[in-house]
JSON list of C-alpha atoms in Angstrom, two decimals:
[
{"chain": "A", "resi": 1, "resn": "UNK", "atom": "CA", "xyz": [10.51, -8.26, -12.41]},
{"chain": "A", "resi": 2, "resn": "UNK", "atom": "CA", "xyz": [14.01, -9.40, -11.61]},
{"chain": "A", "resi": 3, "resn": "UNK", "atom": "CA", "xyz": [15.25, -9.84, -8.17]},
{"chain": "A", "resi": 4, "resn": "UNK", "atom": "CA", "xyz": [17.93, -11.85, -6.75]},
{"chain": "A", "resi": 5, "resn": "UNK", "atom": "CA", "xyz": [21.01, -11.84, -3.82]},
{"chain": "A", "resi": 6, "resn": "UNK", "atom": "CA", "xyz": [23.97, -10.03, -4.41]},
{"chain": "A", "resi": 7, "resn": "UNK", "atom": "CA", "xyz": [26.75, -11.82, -2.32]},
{"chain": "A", "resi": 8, "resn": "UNK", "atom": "CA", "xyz": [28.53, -10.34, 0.83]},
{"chain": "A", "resi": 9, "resn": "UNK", "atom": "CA", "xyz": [30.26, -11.89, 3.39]},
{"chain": "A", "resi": 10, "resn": "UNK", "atom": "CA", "xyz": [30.06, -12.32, 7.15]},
{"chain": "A", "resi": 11, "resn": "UNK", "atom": "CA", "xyz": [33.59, -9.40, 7.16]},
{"chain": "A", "resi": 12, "resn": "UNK", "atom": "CA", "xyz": [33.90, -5.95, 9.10]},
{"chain": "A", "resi": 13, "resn": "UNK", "atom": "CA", "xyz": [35.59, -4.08, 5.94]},
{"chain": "A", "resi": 14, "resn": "UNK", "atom": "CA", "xyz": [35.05, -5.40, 2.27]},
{"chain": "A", "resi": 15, "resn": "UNK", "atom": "CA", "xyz": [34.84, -4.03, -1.13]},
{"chain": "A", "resi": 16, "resn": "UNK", "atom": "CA", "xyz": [33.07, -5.86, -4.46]},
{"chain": "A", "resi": 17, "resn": "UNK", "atom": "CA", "xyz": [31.78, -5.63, -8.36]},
{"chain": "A", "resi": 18, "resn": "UNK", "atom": "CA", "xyz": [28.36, -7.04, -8.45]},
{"chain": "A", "resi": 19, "resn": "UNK", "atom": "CA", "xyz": [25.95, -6.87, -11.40]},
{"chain": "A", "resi": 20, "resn": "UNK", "atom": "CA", "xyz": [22.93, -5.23, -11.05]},
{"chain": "A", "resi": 21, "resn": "UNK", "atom": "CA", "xyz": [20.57, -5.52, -13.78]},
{"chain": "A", "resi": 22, "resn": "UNK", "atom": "CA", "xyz": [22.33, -4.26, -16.85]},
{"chain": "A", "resi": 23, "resn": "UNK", "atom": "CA", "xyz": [24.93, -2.19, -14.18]},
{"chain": "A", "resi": 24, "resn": "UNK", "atom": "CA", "xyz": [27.72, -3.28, -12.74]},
{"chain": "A", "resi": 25, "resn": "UNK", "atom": "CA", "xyz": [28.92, -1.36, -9.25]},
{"chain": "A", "resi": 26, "resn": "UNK", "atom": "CA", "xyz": [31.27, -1.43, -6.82]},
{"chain": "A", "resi": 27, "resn": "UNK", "atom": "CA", "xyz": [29.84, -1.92, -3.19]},
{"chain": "A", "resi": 28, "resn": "UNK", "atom": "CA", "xyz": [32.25, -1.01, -0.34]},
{"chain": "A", "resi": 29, "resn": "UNK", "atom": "CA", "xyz": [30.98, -2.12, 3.33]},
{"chain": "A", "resi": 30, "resn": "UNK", "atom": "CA", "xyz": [33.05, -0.48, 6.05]},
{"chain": "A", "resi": 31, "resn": "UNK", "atom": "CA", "xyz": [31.78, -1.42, 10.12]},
{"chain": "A", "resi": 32, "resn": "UNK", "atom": "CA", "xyz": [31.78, 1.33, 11.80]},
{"chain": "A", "resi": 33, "resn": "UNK", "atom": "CA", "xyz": [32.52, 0.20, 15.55]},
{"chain": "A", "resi": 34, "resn": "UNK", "atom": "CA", "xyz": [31.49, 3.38, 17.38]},
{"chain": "A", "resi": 35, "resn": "UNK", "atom": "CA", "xyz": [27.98, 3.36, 15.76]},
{"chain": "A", "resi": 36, "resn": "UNK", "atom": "CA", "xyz": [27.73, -0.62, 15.35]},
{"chain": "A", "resi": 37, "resn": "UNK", "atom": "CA", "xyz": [26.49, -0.32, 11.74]},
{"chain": "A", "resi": 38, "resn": "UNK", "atom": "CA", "xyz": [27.75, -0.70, 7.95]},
{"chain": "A", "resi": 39, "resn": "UNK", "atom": "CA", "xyz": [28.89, 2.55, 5.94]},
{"chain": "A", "resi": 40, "resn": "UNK", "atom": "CA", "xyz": [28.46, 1.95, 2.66]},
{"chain": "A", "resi": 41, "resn": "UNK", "atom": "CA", "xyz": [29.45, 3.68, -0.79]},
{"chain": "A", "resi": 42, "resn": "UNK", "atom": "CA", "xyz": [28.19, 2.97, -4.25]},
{"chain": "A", "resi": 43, "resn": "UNK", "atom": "CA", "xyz": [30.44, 3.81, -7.05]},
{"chain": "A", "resi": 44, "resn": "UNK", "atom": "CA", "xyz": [29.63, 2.76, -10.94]},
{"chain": "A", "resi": 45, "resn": "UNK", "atom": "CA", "xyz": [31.67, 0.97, -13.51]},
{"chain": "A", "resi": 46, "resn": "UNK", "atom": "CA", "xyz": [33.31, 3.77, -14.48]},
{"chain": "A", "resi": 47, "resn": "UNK", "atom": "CA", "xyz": [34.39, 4.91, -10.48]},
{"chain": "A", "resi": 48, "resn": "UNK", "atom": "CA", "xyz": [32.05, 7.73, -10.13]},
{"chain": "A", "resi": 49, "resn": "UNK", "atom": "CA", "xyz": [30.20, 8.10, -6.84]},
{"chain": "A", "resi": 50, "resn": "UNK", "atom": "CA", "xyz": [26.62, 7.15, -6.74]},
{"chain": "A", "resi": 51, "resn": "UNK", "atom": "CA", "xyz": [26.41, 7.80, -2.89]},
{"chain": "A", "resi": 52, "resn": "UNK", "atom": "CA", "xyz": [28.64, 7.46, 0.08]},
{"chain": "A", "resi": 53, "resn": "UNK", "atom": "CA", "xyz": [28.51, 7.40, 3.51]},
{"chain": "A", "resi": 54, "resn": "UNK", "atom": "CA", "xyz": [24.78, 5.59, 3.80]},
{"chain": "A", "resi": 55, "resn": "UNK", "atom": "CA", "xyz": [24.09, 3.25, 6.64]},
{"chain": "A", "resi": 56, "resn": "UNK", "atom": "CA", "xyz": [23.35, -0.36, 6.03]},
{"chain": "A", "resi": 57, "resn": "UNK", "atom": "CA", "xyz": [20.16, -1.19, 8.11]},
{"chain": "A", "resi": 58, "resn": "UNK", "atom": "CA", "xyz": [16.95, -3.65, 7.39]},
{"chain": "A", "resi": 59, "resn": "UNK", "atom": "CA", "xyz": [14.77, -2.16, 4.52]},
{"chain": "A", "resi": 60, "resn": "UNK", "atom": "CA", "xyz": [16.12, 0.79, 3.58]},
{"chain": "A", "resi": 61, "resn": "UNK", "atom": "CA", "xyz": [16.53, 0.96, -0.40]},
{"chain": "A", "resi": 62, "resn": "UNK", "atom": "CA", "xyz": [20.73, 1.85, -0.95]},
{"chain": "A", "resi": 63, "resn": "UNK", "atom": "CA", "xyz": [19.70, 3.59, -4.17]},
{"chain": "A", "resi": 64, "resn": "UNK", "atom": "CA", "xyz": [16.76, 5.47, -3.74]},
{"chain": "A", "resi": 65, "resn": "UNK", "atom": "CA", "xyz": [16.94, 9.33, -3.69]},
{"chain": "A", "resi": 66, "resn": "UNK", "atom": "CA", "xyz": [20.49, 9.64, -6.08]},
{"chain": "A", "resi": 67, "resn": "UNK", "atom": "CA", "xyz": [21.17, 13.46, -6.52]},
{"chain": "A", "resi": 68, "resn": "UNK", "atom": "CA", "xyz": [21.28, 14.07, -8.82]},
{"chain": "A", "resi": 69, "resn": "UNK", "atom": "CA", "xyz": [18.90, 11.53, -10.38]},
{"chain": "A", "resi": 70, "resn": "UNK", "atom": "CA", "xyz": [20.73, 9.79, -12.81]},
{"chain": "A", "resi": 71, "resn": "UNK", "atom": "CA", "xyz": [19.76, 8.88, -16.19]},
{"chain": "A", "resi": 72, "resn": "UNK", "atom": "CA", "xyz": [19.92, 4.89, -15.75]},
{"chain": "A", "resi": 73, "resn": "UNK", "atom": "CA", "xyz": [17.28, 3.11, -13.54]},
{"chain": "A", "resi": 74, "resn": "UNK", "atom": "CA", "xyz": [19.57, 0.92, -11.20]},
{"chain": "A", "resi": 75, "resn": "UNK", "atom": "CA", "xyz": [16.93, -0.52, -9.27]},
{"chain": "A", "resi": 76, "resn": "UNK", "atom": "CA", "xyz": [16.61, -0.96, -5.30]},
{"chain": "A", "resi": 77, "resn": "UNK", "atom": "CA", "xyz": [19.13, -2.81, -2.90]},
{"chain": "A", "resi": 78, "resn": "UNK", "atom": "CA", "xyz": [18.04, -3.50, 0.05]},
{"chain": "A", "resi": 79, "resn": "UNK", "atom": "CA", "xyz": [19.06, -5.48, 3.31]},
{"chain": "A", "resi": 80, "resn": "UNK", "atom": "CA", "xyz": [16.68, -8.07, 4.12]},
{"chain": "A", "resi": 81, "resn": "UNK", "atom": "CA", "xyz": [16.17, -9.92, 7.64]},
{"chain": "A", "resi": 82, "resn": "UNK", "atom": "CA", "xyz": [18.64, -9.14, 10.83]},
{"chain": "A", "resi": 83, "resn": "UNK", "atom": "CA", "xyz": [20.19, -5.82, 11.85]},
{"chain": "A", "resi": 84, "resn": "UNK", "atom": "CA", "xyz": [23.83, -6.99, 10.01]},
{"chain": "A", "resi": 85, "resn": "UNK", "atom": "CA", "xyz": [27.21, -7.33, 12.04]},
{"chain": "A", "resi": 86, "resn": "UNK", "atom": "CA", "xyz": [30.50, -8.29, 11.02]},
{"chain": "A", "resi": 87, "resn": "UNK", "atom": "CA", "xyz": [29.71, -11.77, 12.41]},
{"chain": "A", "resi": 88, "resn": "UNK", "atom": "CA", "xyz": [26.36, -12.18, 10.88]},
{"chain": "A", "resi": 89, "resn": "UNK", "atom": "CA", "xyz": [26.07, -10.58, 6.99]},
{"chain": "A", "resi": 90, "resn": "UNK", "atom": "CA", "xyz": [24.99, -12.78, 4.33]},
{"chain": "A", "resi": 91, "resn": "UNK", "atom": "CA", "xyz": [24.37, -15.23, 7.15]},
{"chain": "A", "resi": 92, "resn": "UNK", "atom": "CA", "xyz": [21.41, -13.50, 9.07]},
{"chain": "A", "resi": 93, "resn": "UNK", "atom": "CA", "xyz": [20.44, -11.66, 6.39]},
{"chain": "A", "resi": 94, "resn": "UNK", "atom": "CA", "xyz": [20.57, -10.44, 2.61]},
{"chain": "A", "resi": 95, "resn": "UNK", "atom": "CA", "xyz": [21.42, -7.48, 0.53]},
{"chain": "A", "resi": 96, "resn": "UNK", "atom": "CA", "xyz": [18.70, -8.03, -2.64]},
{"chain": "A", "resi": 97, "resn": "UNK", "atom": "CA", "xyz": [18.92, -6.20, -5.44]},
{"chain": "A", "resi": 98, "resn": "UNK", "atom": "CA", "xyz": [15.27, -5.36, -7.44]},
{"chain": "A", "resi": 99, "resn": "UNK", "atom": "CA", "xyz": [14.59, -3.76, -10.87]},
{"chain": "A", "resi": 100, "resn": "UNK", "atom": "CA", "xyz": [11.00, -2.45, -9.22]}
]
């Protein structure tokens, strides 16, 4: 089983290529001020959306539930530790990525 930290950084707005597995995806983080949480939207290598608009909160898998399921396994990512904020992502806590 393979699981490691996919780097973000303590920013209200960012977008990033990390390697997941044999993947690669984009990963744009968006605060949303109004509701005090992260929007995020997965897109693969080639630009297609995986899923948009999900909230970043502690413990909830990022890639569970695609519709329609795709036909690569791209693992869980999930935020582990604090509720994140611009001020404290990737300080406070961790987005970890798991082939489970």
């Amino acid at each position: 089983m393979s699981r490691y930290k996919v780097a973000v950084q303590a920013l209200p707005a960012q977008t990033f290529s990390a390697r997941l597995g044999g993947n690669t995806l984009t990963i744009e983080l968006q605060w949303m001020a109004r509701l005090e949480v992260f929007r995020v939207n997965i897109l693969s290598a080639l630009g297609v959306t995986l899923t948009a608009g999900r909230i970043l909160l502690p413990g909830v898998d990022l890639l569970a539930g695609l519709y329609p399921p795709p036909q690569i396994s791209y693992g869980s990512l999930t935020l582990e530790g604090d509720q994140s904020t611009p001020d404290n992502l990737g300080v406070a806590n961790s987005l970890v990525w798991s082939d489970d």
